[in-house]
XYZ file of C-alpha atoms in Angstrom:
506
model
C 6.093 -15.467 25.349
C 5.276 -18.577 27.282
C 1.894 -20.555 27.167
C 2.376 -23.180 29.948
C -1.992 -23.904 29.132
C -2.700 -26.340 32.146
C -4.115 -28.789 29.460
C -2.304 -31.773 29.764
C 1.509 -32.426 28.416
C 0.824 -33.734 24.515
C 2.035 -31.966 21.837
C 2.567 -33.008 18.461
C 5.553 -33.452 17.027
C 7.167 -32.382 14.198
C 10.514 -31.826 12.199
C 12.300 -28.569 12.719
C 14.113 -26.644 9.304
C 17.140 -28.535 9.949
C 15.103 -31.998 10.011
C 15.398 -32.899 14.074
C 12.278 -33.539 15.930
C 10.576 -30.639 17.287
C 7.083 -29.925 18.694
C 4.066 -28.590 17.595
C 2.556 -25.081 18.953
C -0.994 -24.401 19.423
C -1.856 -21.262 17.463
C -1.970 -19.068 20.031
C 1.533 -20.196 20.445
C 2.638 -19.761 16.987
C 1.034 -16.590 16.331
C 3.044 -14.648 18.833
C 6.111 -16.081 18.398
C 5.431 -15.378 14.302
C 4.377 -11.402 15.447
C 7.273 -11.015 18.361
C 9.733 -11.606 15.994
C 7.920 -10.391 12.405
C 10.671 -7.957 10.515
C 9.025 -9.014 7.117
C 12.214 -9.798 5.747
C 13.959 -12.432 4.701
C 14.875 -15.216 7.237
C 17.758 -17.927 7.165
C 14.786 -20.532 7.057
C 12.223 -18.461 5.717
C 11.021 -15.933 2.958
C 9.671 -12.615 4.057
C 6.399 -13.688 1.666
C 6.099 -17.420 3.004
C 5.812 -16.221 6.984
C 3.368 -13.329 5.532
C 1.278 -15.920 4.091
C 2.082 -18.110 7.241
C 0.793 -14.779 10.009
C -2.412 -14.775 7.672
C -3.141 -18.017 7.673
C -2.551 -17.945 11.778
C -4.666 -15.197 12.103
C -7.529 -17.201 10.578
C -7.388 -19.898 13.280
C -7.157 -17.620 16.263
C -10.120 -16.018 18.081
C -10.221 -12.580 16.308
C -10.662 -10.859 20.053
C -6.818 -12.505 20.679
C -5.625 -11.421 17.135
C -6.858 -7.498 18.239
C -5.646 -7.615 21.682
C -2.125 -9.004 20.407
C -1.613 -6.517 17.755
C -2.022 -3.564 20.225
C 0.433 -5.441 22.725
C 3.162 -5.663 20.316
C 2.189 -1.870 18.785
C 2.285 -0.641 22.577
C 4.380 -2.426 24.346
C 6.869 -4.161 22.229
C 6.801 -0.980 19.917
C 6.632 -2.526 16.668
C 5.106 -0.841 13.722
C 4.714 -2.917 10.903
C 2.987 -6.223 12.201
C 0.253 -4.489 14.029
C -0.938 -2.786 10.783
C -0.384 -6.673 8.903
C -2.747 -8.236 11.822
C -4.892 -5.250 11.739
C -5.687 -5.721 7.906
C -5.642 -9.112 8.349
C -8.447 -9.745 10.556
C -10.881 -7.072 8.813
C -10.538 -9.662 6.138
C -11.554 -12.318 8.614
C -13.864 -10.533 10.722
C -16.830 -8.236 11.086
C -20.139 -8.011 12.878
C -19.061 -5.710 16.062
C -16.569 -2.999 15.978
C -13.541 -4.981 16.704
C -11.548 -3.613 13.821
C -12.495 -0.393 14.266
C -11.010 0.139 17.470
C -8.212 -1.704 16.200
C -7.156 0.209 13.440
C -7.574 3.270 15.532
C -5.591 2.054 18.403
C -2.401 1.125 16.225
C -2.244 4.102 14.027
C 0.210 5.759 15.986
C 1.957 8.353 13.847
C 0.210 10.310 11.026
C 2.033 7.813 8.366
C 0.666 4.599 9.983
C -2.652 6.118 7.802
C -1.418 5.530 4.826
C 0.647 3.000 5.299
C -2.056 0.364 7.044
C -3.794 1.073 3.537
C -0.785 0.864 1.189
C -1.079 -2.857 3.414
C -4.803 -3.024 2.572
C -4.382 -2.671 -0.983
C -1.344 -5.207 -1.433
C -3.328 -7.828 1.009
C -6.308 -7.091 -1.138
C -4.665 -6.856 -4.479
C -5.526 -3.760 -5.486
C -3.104 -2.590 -7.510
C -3.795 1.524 -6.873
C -5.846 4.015 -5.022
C -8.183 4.073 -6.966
C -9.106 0.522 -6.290
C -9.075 1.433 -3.086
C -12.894 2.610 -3.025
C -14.248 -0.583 -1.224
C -12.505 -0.673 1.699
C -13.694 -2.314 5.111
C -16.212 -0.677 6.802
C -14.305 -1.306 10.232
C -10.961 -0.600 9.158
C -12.271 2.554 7.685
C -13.970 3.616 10.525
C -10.835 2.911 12.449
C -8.508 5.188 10.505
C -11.607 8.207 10.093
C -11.163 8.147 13.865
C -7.307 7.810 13.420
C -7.127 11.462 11.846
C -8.812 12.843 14.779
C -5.392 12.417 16.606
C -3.159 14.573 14.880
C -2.272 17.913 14.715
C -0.861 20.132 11.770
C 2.496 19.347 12.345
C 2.000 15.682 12.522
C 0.210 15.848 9.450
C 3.006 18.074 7.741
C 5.798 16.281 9.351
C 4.663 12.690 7.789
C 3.098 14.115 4.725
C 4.959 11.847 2.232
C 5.118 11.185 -1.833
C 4.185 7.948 -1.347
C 1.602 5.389 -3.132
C -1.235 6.447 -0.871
C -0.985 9.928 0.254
C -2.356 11.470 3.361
C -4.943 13.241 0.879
C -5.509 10.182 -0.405
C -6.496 8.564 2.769
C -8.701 11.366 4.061
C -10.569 10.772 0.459
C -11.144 7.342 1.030
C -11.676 7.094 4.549
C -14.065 10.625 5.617
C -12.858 11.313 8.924
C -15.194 13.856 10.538
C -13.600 16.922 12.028
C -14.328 16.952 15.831
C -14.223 20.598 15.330
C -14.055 23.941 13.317
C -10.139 24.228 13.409
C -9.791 20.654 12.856
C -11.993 21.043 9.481
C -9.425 23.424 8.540
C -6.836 21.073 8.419
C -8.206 18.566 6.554
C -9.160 21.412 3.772
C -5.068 21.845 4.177
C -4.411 18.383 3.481
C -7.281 18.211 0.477
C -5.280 21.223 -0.773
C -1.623 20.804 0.009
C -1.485 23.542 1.899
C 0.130 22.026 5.048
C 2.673 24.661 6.720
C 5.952 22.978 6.436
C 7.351 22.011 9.449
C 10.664 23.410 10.559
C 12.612 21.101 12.006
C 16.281 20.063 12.816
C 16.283 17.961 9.687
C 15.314 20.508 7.429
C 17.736 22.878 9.235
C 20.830 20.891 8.460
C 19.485 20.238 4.860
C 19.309 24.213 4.362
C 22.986 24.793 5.599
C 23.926 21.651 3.460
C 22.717 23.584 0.208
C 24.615 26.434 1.324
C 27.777 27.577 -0.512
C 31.129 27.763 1.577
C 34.753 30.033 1.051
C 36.341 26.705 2.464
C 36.388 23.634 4.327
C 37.189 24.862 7.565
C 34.595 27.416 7.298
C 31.753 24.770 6.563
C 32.930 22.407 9.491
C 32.889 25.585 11.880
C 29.331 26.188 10.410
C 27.550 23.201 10.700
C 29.465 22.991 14.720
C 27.454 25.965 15.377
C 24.470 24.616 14.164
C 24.504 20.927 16.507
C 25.643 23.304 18.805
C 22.246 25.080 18.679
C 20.401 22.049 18.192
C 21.612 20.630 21.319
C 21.383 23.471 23.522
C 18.178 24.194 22.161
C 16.899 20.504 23.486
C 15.519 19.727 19.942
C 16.846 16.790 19.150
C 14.791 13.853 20.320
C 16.672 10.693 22.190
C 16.700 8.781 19.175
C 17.741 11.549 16.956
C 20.837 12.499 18.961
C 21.531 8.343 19.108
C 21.484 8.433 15.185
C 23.723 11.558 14.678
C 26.293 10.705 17.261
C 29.125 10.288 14.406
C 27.664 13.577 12.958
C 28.391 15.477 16.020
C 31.282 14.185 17.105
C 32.622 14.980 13.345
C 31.280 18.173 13.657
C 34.014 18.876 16.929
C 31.621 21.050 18.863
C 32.463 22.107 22.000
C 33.460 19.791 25.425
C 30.269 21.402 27.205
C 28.298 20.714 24.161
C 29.280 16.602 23.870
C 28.777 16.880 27.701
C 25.304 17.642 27.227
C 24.772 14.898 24.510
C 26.081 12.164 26.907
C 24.397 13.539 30.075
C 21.248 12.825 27.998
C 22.341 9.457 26.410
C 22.387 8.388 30.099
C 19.713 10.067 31.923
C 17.745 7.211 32.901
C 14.137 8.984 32.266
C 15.362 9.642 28.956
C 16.319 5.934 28.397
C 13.113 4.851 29.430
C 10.681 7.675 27.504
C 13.315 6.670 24.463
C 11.128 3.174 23.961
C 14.789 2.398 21.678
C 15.375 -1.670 20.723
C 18.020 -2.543 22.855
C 19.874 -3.942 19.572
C 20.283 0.143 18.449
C 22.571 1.270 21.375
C 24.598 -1.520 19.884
C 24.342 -0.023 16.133
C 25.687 3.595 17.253
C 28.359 2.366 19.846
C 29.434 -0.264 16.515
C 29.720 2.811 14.040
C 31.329 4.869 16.956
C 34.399 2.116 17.786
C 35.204 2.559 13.865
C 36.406 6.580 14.561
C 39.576 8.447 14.444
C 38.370 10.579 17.068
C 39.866 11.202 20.418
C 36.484 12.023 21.864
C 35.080 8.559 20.805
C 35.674 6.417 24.150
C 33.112 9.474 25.831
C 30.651 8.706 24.135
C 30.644 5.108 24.179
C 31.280 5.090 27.987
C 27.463 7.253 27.839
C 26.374 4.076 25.637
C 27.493 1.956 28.477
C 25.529 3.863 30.758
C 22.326 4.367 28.982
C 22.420 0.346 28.215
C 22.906 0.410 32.094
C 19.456 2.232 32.833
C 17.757 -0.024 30.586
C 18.878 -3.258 32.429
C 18.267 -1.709 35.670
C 14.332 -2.170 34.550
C 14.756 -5.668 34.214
C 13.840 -7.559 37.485
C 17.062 -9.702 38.453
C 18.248 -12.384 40.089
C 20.166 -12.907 43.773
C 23.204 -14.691 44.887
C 20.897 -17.532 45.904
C 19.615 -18.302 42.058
C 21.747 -20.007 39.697
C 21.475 -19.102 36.209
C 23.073 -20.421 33.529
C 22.681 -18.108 29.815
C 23.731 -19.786 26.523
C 23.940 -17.884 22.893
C 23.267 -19.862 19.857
C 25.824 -18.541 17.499
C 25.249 -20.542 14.811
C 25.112 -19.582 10.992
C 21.322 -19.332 10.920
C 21.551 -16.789 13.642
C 23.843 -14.721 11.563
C 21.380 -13.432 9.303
C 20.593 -9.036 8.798
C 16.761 -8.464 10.216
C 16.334 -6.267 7.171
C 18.388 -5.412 4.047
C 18.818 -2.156 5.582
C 20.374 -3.185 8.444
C 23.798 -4.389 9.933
C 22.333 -6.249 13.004
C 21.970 -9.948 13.009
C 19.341 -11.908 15.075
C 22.810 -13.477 16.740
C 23.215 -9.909 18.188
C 20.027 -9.495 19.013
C 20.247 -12.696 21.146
C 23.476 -11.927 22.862
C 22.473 -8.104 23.522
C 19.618 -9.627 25.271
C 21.982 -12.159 26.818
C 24.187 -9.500 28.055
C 21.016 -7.221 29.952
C 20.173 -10.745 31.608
C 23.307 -11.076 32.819
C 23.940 -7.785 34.267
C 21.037 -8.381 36.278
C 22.026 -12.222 37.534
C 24.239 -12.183 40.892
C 25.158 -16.008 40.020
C 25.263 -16.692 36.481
C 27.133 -18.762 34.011
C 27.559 -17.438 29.896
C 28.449 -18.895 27.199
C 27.722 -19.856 23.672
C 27.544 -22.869 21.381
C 27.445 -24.020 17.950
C 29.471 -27.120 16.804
C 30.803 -27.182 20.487
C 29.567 -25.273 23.919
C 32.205 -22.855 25.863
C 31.639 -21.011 28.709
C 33.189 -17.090 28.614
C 33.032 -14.919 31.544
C 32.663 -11.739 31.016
C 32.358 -8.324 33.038
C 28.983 -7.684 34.378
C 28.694 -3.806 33.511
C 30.300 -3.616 29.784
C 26.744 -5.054 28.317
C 28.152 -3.435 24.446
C 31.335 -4.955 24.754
C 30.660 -8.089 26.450
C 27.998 -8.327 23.018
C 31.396 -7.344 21.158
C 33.611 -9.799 22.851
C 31.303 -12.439 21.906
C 30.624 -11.731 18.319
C 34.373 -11.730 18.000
C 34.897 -15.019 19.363
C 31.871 -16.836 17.742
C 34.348 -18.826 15.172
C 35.660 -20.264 18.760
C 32.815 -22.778 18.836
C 31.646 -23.178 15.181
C 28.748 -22.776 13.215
C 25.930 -26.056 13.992
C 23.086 -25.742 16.920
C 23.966 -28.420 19.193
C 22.290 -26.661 21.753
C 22.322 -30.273 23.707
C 25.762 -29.870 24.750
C 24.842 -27.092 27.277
C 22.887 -29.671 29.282
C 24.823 -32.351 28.653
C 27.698 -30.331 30.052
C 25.792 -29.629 33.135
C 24.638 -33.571 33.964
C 28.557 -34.559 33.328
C 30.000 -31.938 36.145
C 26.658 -32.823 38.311
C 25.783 -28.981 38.372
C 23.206 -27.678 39.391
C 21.692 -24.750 37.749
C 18.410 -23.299 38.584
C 17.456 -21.749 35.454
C 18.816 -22.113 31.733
C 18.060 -19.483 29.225
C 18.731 -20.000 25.768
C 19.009 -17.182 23.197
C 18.427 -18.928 19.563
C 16.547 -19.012 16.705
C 14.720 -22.405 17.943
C 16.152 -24.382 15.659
C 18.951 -26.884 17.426
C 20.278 -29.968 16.053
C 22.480 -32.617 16.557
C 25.379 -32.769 13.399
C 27.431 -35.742 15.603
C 24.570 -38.458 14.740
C 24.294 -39.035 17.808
C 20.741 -39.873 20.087
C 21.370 -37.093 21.906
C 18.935 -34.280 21.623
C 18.204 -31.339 24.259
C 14.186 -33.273 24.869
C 15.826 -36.635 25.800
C 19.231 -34.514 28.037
C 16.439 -32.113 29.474
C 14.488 -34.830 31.118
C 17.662 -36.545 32.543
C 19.022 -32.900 33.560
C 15.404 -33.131 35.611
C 16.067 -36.081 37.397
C 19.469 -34.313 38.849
C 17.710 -31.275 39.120
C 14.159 -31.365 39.561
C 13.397 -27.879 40.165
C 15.509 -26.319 37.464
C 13.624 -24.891 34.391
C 14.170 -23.900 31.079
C 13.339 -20.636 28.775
C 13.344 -20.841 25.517
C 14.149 -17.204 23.849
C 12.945 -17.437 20.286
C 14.487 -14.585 18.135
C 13.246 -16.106 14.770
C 9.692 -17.078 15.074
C 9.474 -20.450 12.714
C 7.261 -22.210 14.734
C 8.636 -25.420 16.082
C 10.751 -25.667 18.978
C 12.996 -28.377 20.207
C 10.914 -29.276 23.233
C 7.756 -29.751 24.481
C 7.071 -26.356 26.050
C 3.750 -27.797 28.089
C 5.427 -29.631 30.369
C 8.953 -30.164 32.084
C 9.079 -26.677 33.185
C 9.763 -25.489 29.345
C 8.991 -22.151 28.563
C 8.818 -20.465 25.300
C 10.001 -16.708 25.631
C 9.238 -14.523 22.019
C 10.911 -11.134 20.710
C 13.767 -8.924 20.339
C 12.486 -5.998 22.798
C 13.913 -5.487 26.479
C 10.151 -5.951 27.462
C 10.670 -9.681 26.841
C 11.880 -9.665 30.613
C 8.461 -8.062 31.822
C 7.063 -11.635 30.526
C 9.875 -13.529 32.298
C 9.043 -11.996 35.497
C 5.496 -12.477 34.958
C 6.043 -16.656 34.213
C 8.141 -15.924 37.622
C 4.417 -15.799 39.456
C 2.376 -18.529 37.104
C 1.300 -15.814 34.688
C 1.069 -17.051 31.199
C 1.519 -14.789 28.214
C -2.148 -15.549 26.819
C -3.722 -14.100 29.968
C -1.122 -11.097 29.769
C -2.476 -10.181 26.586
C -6.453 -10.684 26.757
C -5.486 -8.045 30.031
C -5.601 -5.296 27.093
C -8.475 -3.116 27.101
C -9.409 -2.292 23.851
């Protein structure tokens, strides 16, 4: 997000990971960028524990009214999970005298899990090393989480009802929600007892007919076709479920009308948009997909196409009259997983992002750089394969962050650009030991073209970016979600990201 503060143009200035000068943020600053792009896992430039440490730390020098307002944003808008139960915990530890971190806690807990998971958080903040330890726990936060279990219903409960280190019985021990009524009582008894009806769903469907026993092969696979088919003409599998079994049904050969179905929903726009999917998992299934010796295969991935379509069309664009220029960083630090569990680099994050911008930008020039800066033109609809085509050429430009040659570039063909977005992990260089940074080419890019301006889109979160982003018309953009572009528009008309989120109600 940006925070263009009308406070005067000093910042302090600092060294970067990759020892160039960068600039200091205020904490406001730091803090979201930190949250916006907080997977708690190991970074290129940092450990998963040292930007933990780093968020709490942050969270003390913030005004605990920001800290609460940011953690819903990011919960509710941004649709995170994890960080808004770490900020949440956080500032109990820092806070207390009103019922900030009551409504908090409450606010956040989403899903019947988030219960015991915010406290499986509380105990490893707090190092207590079990449940049992457990016993003085914030009077806020537990507050919070009593009124948390007033928002579920059996099947939530059931559904989410986990072997975990704190269990949902667990929680309602510790935390005494009070049943709003007679049936709701009943419940908790069911969860004191283990009694919760098991819910039947698709999952535990497919797991039955899994245990099952089969005469042959070709029986099975006609079996468990029958059984997608029911689930998807039954409508109950959820958007994100039928985008994470795509290879599963297509293996499963049911029927034309049946795949029809599954791709009418992929790319029903009101789906798309109830879906509240990371833009980077339509890339995930269409990149498992491509791998298939299937002749149904390109179907599918033109519904892909078109459900990555809807969510662009969300994003407000840009006419024939506004000059954009977008530029990937696709250097090795960018090529690091966001979790160990997952394929997806923060490189494809930036250039699926990349792509949505540029489907919505009449004039626009892409490209990436590392060691060097190329421009690629691509088509404007194929946002997954434009995001392929550019992952397969990244070797073209090598692996440093001289993120100065894009400018450069533009003040040598005198062109004039009216915005330049740059998708990176913040942390540029210059490895030809030269004076040339992007701070000293930016302010002679000005001077060509004063009324150009410059976003910064940090997808890593470390805290010190390569220019003063109070002044110049520098703007620091924060986060991996498609709702990164509701902030752009909102910088479009002066709005700063600090006043966007003290807008939350709590």
């Amino acid at each position: 997000m940006k925070f263009n503060f009308k406070m005067g143009s000093k910042a302090k200035e600092t060294v970067n990971a990759e020892g160039e000068k960068a600039f200091v943020l205020t904490p406001q600053m730091e803090l979201y960028t930190a949250v916006a792009t907080a997977a708690l896992n190991d970074q290129f430039y940092e450990k998963a524990a040292d930007k933990l440490q780093r968020l709490r730390e942050l969270v003390a020098k913030n005004d605990a009214a920001f800290v609460a307002k940011l953690a819903v944003y990011v919960r509710e808008q941004m649709h995170m999970r994890s960080v808004p139960m770490v900020l949440a915990v956080e500032l109990a530890k820092q806070h207390s005298g009103d019922n900030l971190v009551c409504k908090l806690a409450t606010r956040v807990v989403q899903r019947a899990d988030e219960i015991a998971e915010l406290l499986a958080y509380y105990a490893l903040a707090n190092e207590r090393k079990n449940v049992k330890q457990l016993n003085k726990l914030s009077k806020q936060l537990q507050k919070g989480l009593a009124g948390a279990f007033n928002k579920f219903d059996e099947y939530q409960f059931a559904k989410y009802n986990r072997d975990a280190q704190v269990k949902l019985k667990d929680a309602l021990f510790l935390v005494h929600p009070k049943a709003k009524d007679d049936a709701q009582q009943v419940l908790f008894d069911k969860i004191v007892k283990d009694a919760l009806q098991a819910p039947y769903t698709w999952e535990v469907e497919l797991s039955a007919l899994g245990q099952q026993k089969f005469d042959s092969a070709e029986v099975k696979q006609a079996a468990f076709c029958a059984k997608w088919e029911e689930l998807i003409f039954s409508n109950k599998l959820g958007y994100m479920a039928t985008l994470r079994n795509l290879r599963n049904i297509l293996e499963a050969e049911v029927s034309a009308e049946a795949l029809n179905k599954v791709c009418e929903y992929l790319a029903n726009a009101k789906a798309v948009t109830n879906s509240k999917q990371l833009p980077f998992r339509f890339l995930s299934a269409y990149r498992e997909l491509k791998q298939l010796p299937n002749g149904r295969v390109s179907k599918v991935l033109d519904a892909l196409e078109a459900a990555v379509l809807q969510s662009a069309a969300n994003i407000a664009g840009y006419d024939a009259d506004t000059k954009v220029l977008i530029a990937a960083d696709v250097s090795g630090s960018m090529q690091k997983t966001i979790s160990a569990k997952s394929k997806v680099q923060n490189y494809d994050i930036g250039l699926m992002l990349a792509m949505l911008l540029q489907n919505r930008s009449e004039s626009v020039i892409t490209g990436m750089f590392g060691d060097t800066w190329k421009v690629i033109n691509v088509p404007k609809k194929n946002i997954l394969s434009n995001v392929d085509e550019f992952h397969r050429r990244e070797g073209e430009v090598g692996y440093s962050t001289n993120g100065y040659l894009v400018v450069k570039d533009l003040i040598q063909r005198k062109k004039i650009v009216d915005k330049l977005m740059f998708f990176t992990d913040c942390q540029l260089w210059n490895s030809n030991n030269t004076a040339e940074s992007l701070a000293s080419l930016w302010k002679v890019y000005k001077k060509i073209a004063p009324a150009a301006k410059l976003y910064l889109f940090d997808l890593a979160g470390y805290g010190h970016p390569p220019l003063n982003v109070m002044r110049d018309d520098v703007y620091l953009v924060a986060g991996w979600s498609d709702k990164i572009f509701n902030v752009l528009q909102a910088l479009e008309k002066g709005k700063d990201a600090v006043k966007l989120i003290n807008e939350i109600e709590l």
